[in-house]
């Protein structure tokens, strides 16, 4: 029997990264992607996709595209990456995010049933965004969920919740509490898949990814993340503007470490009761990232501008011990090494297009 791995959003950043390992593990690997112009400036198969992988252009929100694919392809495993990802953008384009992330997922499930193409496993790339502001603790050790920071709080430069400190994200301990539309749609994906998979006898493996970055990420998408944005500013010899007071905390995890975790889940994991938290497991402030970028390019020191973005959380980093043990996985690339590798790749890409 032919083993087939189908990757939705397979022409994207993570899809290309995992393709190189998966082609050695499956008879067929198929990348299914609509080539969204915001992400793919050139409407063509990406160079980073392993040449042994097949590419099929299609839209996860369209039943006819699913039927055309599944009448010929019977996937053993599906890695579901297709998603609209912009946090701020989701507040202004809620319908688009719901269509791709929620309806795109239900269209997939209906098509699998309709075409009698039931896989053994679906692996979902969810997001740390589902936690929202997450769990916070007071000086006495009492924990609470303060909810999202309001526009009024941010306008008053009240960046933290008074008297509280944030706790790390941990799927076994911290309840999801989305604070923006994108996060809500990612949690909906998780709930849809776990509800459906349990009834259909399909294993559902959920990953909650922290801030993924590295060579191969889109440099044309304005919603692709701050790391590439900072690199463009510093490369131009300008001072990087840093939001709030610079102490926004994130967990930056390099693309090769994320790919290794997902591939491990594809190959070894059954349905997981608690989603795998995938990050470096370290707190890194936005200001620290800006300093590394400025140093790499010899740019002026970053400056705090006090601006903010509605829907952004103050602190997000993960406890990854359970994921490491379950997957036999360990992140290997430090933030400084990863940023320098990303910058070297950005420079090489600029030389190609010069």
Short mmCIF file of N, CA and C in Angstrom, two decimals, residues 35-147:
data_model
loop_
_atom_site.label_atom_id
_atom_site.label_comp_id
_atom_site.label_asym_id
_atom_site.label_seq_id
_atom_site.Cartn_x
_atom_site.Cartn_y
_atom_site.Cartn_z
N UNK A 35 -1.16 29.35 -2.95
CA UNK A 35 -0.16 30.37 -3.30
C UNK A 35 -0.71 31.78 -3.09
N UNK A 36 -1.15 32.04 -1.88
CA UNK A 36 -1.69 33.36 -1.53
C UNK A 36 -0.69 34.45 -1.89
N UNK A 37 -1.07 35.44 -2.69
CA UNK A 37 -0.13 36.48 -3.13
C UNK A 37 0.57 37.22 -1.99
N UNK A 38 -0.13 37.40 -0.87
CA UNK A 38 0.49 38.09 0.26
C UNK A 38 1.74 37.37 0.76
N UNK A 39 1.74 36.05 0.61
CA UNK A 39 2.87 35.23 1.06
C UNK A 39 3.80 34.89 -0.10
N UNK A 40 3.21 34.58 -1.24
CA UNK A 40 3.98 34.13 -2.40
C UNK A 40 3.94 35.21 -3.48
N UNK A 41 4.97 36.07 -3.47
CA UNK A 41 5.03 37.16 -4.44
C UNK A 41 5.05 36.62 -5.86
N UNK A 42 5.75 35.50 -6.04
CA UNK A 42 5.77 34.83 -7.34
C UNK A 42 4.80 33.65 -7.28
N UNK A 43 3.87 33.62 -8.18
CA UNK A 43 2.83 32.59 -8.17
C UNK A 43 3.36 31.30 -8.81
N UNK A 44 4.29 30.68 -8.12
CA UNK A 44 4.89 29.46 -8.66
C UNK A 44 5.38 28.57 -7.52
N UNK A 45 5.64 27.34 -7.85
CA UNK A 45 6.15 26.39 -6.86
C UNK A 45 7.42 26.97 -6.23
N UNK A 46 7.49 26.99 -4.89
CA UNK A 46 8.67 27.57 -4.24
C UNK A 46 9.91 26.70 -4.40
N UNK A 47 11.05 27.34 -4.52
CA UNK A 47 12.31 26.62 -4.65
C UNK A 47 12.63 25.80 -3.40
N UNK A 48 12.14 26.25 -2.23
CA UNK A 48 12.47 25.58 -0.98
C UNK A 48 11.72 24.26 -0.78
N UNK A 49 10.67 24.03 -1.56
CA UNK A 49 9.94 22.77 -1.47
C UNK A 49 10.80 21.66 -2.07
N UNK A 50 10.93 20.55 -1.34
CA UNK A 50 11.78 19.46 -1.82
C UNK A 50 11.36 19.05 -3.23
N UNK A 51 12.31 18.90 -4.15
CA UNK A 51 11.96 18.57 -5.54
C UNK A 51 11.25 17.23 -5.69
N UNK A 52 11.38 16.36 -4.72
CA UNK A 52 10.71 15.06 -4.79
C UNK A 52 9.25 15.14 -4.35
N UNK A 53 8.86 16.25 -3.74
CA UNK A 53 7.47 16.43 -3.34
C UNK A 53 6.65 16.91 -4.53
N UNK A 54 5.39 16.44 -4.60
CA UNK A 54 4.48 16.90 -5.64
C UNK A 54 3.80 18.20 -5.16
N UNK A 55 3.45 19.04 -6.12
CA UNK A 55 2.75 20.27 -5.78
C UNK A 55 1.41 20.32 -6.49
N UNK A 56 0.36 20.60 -5.74
CA UNK A 56 -0.99 20.77 -6.30
C UNK A 56 -1.52 22.12 -5.84
N UNK A 57 -1.88 22.95 -6.80
CA UNK A 57 -2.45 24.25 -6.43
C UNK A 57 -3.93 24.07 -6.14
N UNK A 58 -4.35 24.54 -4.98
CA UNK A 58 -5.75 24.41 -4.60
C UNK A 58 -6.06 25.20 -3.35
N UNK A 59 -7.32 25.51 -3.16
CA UNK A 59 -7.79 26.35 -2.06
C UNK A 59 -8.55 25.46 -1.06
N UNK A 60 -8.10 25.47 0.19
CA UNK A 60 -8.74 24.61 1.20
C UNK A 60 -10.18 24.99 1.48
N UNK A 61 -10.60 26.19 1.09
CA UNK A 61 -11.97 26.61 1.35
C UNK A 61 -12.94 26.16 0.27
N UNK A 62 -12.43 25.56 -0.81
CA UNK A 62 -13.27 25.19 -1.94
C UNK A 62 -13.46 23.68 -2.02
N UNK A 63 -14.70 23.25 -1.93
CA UNK A 63 -15.02 21.82 -1.97
C UNK A 63 -14.55 21.19 -3.27
N UNK A 64 -14.69 21.91 -4.39
CA UNK A 64 -14.31 21.34 -5.68
C UNK A 64 -12.81 21.08 -5.78
N UNK A 65 -12.00 21.92 -5.11
CA UNK A 65 -10.55 21.70 -5.12
C UNK A 65 -10.20 20.46 -4.29
N UNK A 66 -10.89 20.29 -3.18
CA UNK A 66 -10.67 19.08 -2.37
C UNK A 66 -11.09 17.83 -3.13
N UNK A 67 -12.22 17.88 -3.80
CA UNK A 67 -12.69 16.71 -4.53
C UNK A 67 -11.74 16.34 -5.66
N UNK A 68 -11.24 17.35 -6.36
CA UNK A 68 -10.30 17.09 -7.45
C UNK A 68 -9.04 16.42 -6.92
N UNK A 69 -8.61 16.81 -5.74
CA UNK A 69 -7.41 16.23 -5.14
C UNK A 69 -7.68 14.82 -4.62
N UNK A 70 -8.75 14.67 -3.85
CA UNK A 70 -8.97 13.41 -3.13
C UNK A 70 -9.54 12.29 -3.99
N UNK A 71 -9.98 12.62 -5.20
CA UNK A 71 -10.41 11.54 -6.08
C UNK A 71 -9.20 10.73 -6.56
N UNK A 72 -8.02 11.36 -6.43
CA UNK A 72 -6.79 10.68 -6.86
C UNK A 72 -5.85 10.37 -5.71
N UNK A 73 -5.91 11.18 -4.66
CA UNK A 73 -4.98 11.04 -3.53
C UNK A 73 -5.73 10.52 -2.31
N UNK A 74 -5.22 9.46 -1.69
CA UNK A 74 -5.78 8.93 -0.45
C UNK A 74 -4.68 9.05 0.62
N UNK A 75 -4.70 10.14 1.38
CA UNK A 75 -3.59 10.41 2.31
C UNK A 75 -3.55 9.45 3.49
N UNK A 76 -2.35 9.05 3.84
CA UNK A 76 -2.14 8.28 5.06
C UNK A 76 -2.11 9.21 6.26
N UNK A 77 -1.42 10.33 6.07
CA UNK A 77 -1.28 11.37 7.11
C UNK A 77 -1.50 12.72 6.44
N UNK A 78 -2.19 13.61 7.15
CA UNK A 78 -2.33 15.00 6.70
C UNK A 78 -1.64 15.90 7.73
N UNK A 79 -0.79 16.78 7.24
CA UNK A 79 -0.23 17.84 8.09
C UNK A 79 -0.96 19.12 7.69
N UNK A 80 -1.77 19.62 8.60
CA UNK A 80 -2.65 20.75 8.29
C UNK A 80 -1.99 22.06 8.73
N UNK A 81 -1.40 22.73 7.74
CA UNK A 81 -0.69 23.99 7.98
C UNK A 81 -1.43 25.19 7.40
N UNK A 82 -2.31 24.97 6.43
CA UNK A 82 -2.96 26.07 5.73
C UNK A 82 -3.69 26.97 6.71
N UNK A 83 -3.36 28.26 6.69
CA UNK A 83 -3.97 29.19 7.64
C UNK A 83 -3.68 30.63 7.24
N UNK A 84 -4.60 31.51 7.61
CA UNK A 84 -4.32 32.95 7.63
C UNK A 84 -3.74 33.25 9.00
N UNK A 85 -2.63 34.00 9.06
CA UNK A 85 -1.88 34.07 10.30
C UNK A 85 -1.73 35.46 10.91
N UNK A 86 -2.11 36.51 10.24
CA UNK A 86 -1.84 37.85 10.78
C UNK A 86 -2.69 38.20 11.99
N UNK A 87 -2.03 38.46 13.13
CA UNK A 87 -2.76 38.79 14.36
C UNK A 87 -3.52 40.10 14.21
N UNK A 88 -2.80 41.17 13.89
CA UNK A 88 -3.45 42.47 13.73
C UNK A 88 -4.40 42.49 12.56
N UNK A 89 -4.00 41.83 11.48
CA UNK A 89 -4.83 41.78 10.29
C UNK A 89 -6.17 41.10 10.55
N UNK A 90 -6.17 40.14 11.47
CA UNK A 90 -7.39 39.38 11.74
C UNK A 90 -8.48 40.26 12.35
N UNK A 91 -8.10 41.35 13.00
CA UNK A 91 -9.09 42.25 13.59
C UNK A 91 -9.84 43.03 12.52
N UNK A 92 -9.20 43.18 11.36
CA UNK A 92 -9.82 43.93 10.27
C UNK A 92 -10.35 43.03 9.16
N UNK A 93 -9.93 41.76 9.16
CA UNK A 93 -10.34 40.81 8.13
C UNK A 93 -10.79 39.51 8.80
N UNK A 94 -11.74 39.64 9.71
CA UNK A 94 -12.19 38.49 10.48
C UNK A 94 -12.76 37.39 9.60
N UNK A 95 -13.53 37.78 8.61
CA UNK A 95 -14.18 36.79 7.75
C UNK A 95 -13.14 35.98 6.99
N UNK A 96 -12.11 36.63 6.49
CA UNK A 96 -11.07 35.93 5.74
C UNK A 96 -10.37 34.90 6.63
N UNK A 97 -10.07 35.27 7.86
CA UNK A 97 -9.42 34.35 8.78
C UNK A 97 -10.34 33.18 9.13
N UNK A 98 -11.62 33.48 9.35
CA UNK A 98 -12.56 32.41 9.66
C UNK A 98 -12.77 31.49 8.47
N UNK A 99 -12.79 32.05 7.26
CA UNK A 99 -12.98 31.22 6.07
C UNK A 99 -11.83 30.23 5.90
N UNK A 100 -10.62 30.71 5.97
CA UNK A 100 -9.47 29.83 5.73
C UNK A 100 -9.26 28.88 6.90
N UNK A 101 -9.23 29.41 8.11
CA UNK A 101 -8.86 28.60 9.26
C UNK A 101 -9.98 27.68 9.75
N UNK A 102 -11.19 28.18 9.75
CA UNK A 102 -12.31 27.39 10.26
C UNK A 102 -13.02 26.65 9.13
N UNK A 103 -13.53 27.38 8.15
CA UNK A 103 -14.24 26.75 7.04
C UNK A 103 -13.30 25.88 6.22
N UNK A 104 -12.06 26.32 6.04
CA UNK A 104 -11.09 25.49 5.33
C UNK A 104 -10.88 24.15 6.00
N UNK A 105 -10.92 24.15 7.33
CA UNK A 105 -10.77 22.90 8.08
C UNK A 105 -12.01 22.02 7.93
N UNK A 106 -13.20 22.61 8.03
CA UNK A 106 -14.41 21.80 7.89
C UNK A 106 -14.59 21.31 6.46
N UNK A 107 -14.17 22.10 5.48
CA UNK A 107 -14.21 21.62 4.09
C UNK A 107 -13.31 20.40 3.92
N UNK A 108 -12.15 20.42 4.54
CA UNK A 108 -11.25 19.28 4.49
C UNK A 108 -11.91 18.04 5.09
N UNK A 109 -12.49 18.20 6.26
CA UNK A 109 -13.11 17.05 6.95
C UNK A 109 -14.27 16.48 6.13
N UNK A 110 -15.11 17.35 5.60
CA UNK A 110 -16.24 16.88 4.80
C UNK A 110 -15.75 16.17 3.53
N UNK A 111 -14.70 16.71 2.93
CA UNK A 111 -14.17 16.11 1.70
C UNK A 111 -13.57 14.74 1.96
N UNK A 112 -12.93 14.58 3.11
CA UNK A 112 -12.36 13.28 3.45
C UNK A 112 -13.46 12.22 3.56
N UNK A 113 -14.57 12.59 4.18
CA UNK A 113 -15.69 11.67 4.31
C UNK A 113 -16.33 11.41 2.94
N UNK A 114 -16.56 12.48 2.20
CA UNK A 114 -17.25 12.40 0.92
C UNK A 114 -16.49 11.54 -0.10
N UNK A 115 -15.17 11.62 -0.03
CA UNK A 115 -14.34 10.91 -0.99
C UNK A 115 -13.78 9.60 -0.44
N UNK A 116 -14.25 9.21 0.74
CA UNK A 116 -13.77 7.97 1.38
C UNK A 116 -12.24 7.93 1.38
N UNK A 117 -11.68 9.01 1.88
CA UNK A 117 -10.22 9.17 1.88
C UNK A 117 -9.72 9.41 3.30
N UNK A 118 -10.20 8.63 4.24
CA UNK A 118 -9.90 8.85 5.66
C UNK A 118 -8.43 8.55 5.96
N UNK A 119 -7.70 9.52 6.53
CA UNK A 119 -6.30 9.27 6.90
C UNK A 119 -6.23 8.57 8.25
N UNK A 120 -5.04 8.09 8.57
CA UNK A 120 -4.82 7.53 9.90
C UNK A 120 -4.60 8.63 10.92
N UNK A 121 -4.07 9.76 10.46
CA UNK A 121 -3.65 10.80 11.39
C UNK A 121 -3.74 12.16 10.73
N UNK A 122 -4.15 13.18 11.51
CA UNK A 122 -4.06 14.58 11.08
C UNK A 122 -3.23 15.32 12.11
N UNK A 123 -2.19 15.98 11.64
CA UNK A 123 -1.30 16.76 12.49
C UNK A 123 -1.61 18.23 12.26
N UNK A 124 -1.96 18.94 13.31
CA UNK A 124 -2.33 20.36 13.20
C UNK A 124 -1.25 21.26 13.76
N UNK A 125 -0.87 22.25 12.96
CA UNK A 125 -0.01 23.32 13.47
C UNK A 125 -0.90 24.42 14.01
N UNK A 126 -1.14 24.39 15.32
CA UNK A 126 -1.87 25.46 15.98
C UNK A 126 -0.86 26.48 16.49
N UNK A 127 -1.29 27.36 17.37
CA UNK A 127 -0.45 28.50 17.73
C UNK A 127 -0.49 28.79 19.23
N UNK A 128 0.61 29.35 19.71
CA UNK A 128 0.64 29.81 21.10
C UNK A 128 -0.38 30.93 21.31
N UNK A 129 -0.87 31.52 20.23
CA UNK A 129 -1.84 32.61 20.35
C UNK A 129 -3.11 32.17 21.04
N UNK A 130 -3.42 30.86 21.03
CA UNK A 130 -4.67 30.40 21.64
C UNK A 130 -4.70 30.67 23.14
N UNK A 131 -3.55 30.83 23.77
CA UNK A 131 -3.51 31.08 25.21
C UNK A 131 -3.91 32.51 25.56
N UNK A 132 -3.85 33.41 24.59
CA UNK A 132 -4.08 34.82 24.90
C UNK A 132 -3.05 35.32 25.90
N UNK A 133 -3.50 36.14 26.84
CA UNK A 133 -2.58 36.63 27.87
C UNK A 133 -2.24 35.53 28.87
N UNK A 134 -3.03 34.48 28.89
CA UNK A 134 -2.68 33.32 29.69
C UNK A 134 -2.79 33.53 31.18
N UNK A 135 -1.95 32.80 31.89
CA UNK A 135 -2.00 32.74 33.35
C UNK A 135 -0.99 33.72 33.96
N UNK A 136 -1.44 34.46 34.97
CA UNK A 136 -0.56 35.41 35.67
C UNK A 136 -0.59 35.08 37.17
N UNK A 137 0.45 35.52 37.89
CA UNK A 137 0.60 35.17 39.30
C UNK A 137 0.91 36.43 40.12
N UNK A 138 0.30 36.48 41.33
CA UNK A 138 0.61 37.61 42.21
C UNK A 138 1.75 37.25 43.15
N UNK A 139 2.12 38.18 44.02
CA UNK A 139 3.28 38.00 44.91
C UNK A 139 3.08 36.86 45.89
N UNK A 140 1.85 36.49 46.16
CA UNK A 140 1.56 35.40 47.10
C UNK A 140 1.46 34.03 46.42
N UNK A 141 1.65 34.01 45.10
CA UNK A 141 1.60 32.76 44.37
C UNK A 141 0.22 32.39 43.86
N UNK A 142 -0.75 33.28 44.02
CA UNK A 142 -2.10 33.03 43.52
C UNK A 142 -2.14 33.32 42.02
N UNK A 143 -2.79 32.44 41.27
CA UNK A 143 -2.84 32.62 39.82
C UNK A 143 -4.24 33.05 39.37
N UNK A 144 -4.27 33.72 38.22
CA UNK A 144 -5.54 34.18 37.66
C UNK A 144 -5.37 34.42 36.17
N UNK A 145 -6.52 34.53 35.50
CA UNK A 145 -6.55 34.87 34.07
C UNK A 145 -7.10 36.29 33.94
N UNK A 146 -6.23 37.28 33.79
CA UNK A 146 -6.72 38.66 33.77
C UNK A 146 -7.42 39.06 32.47
N UNK A 147 -7.33 38.22 31.44
CA UNK A 147 -7.97 38.54 30.16
C UNK A 147 -7.08 39.41 29.30
#
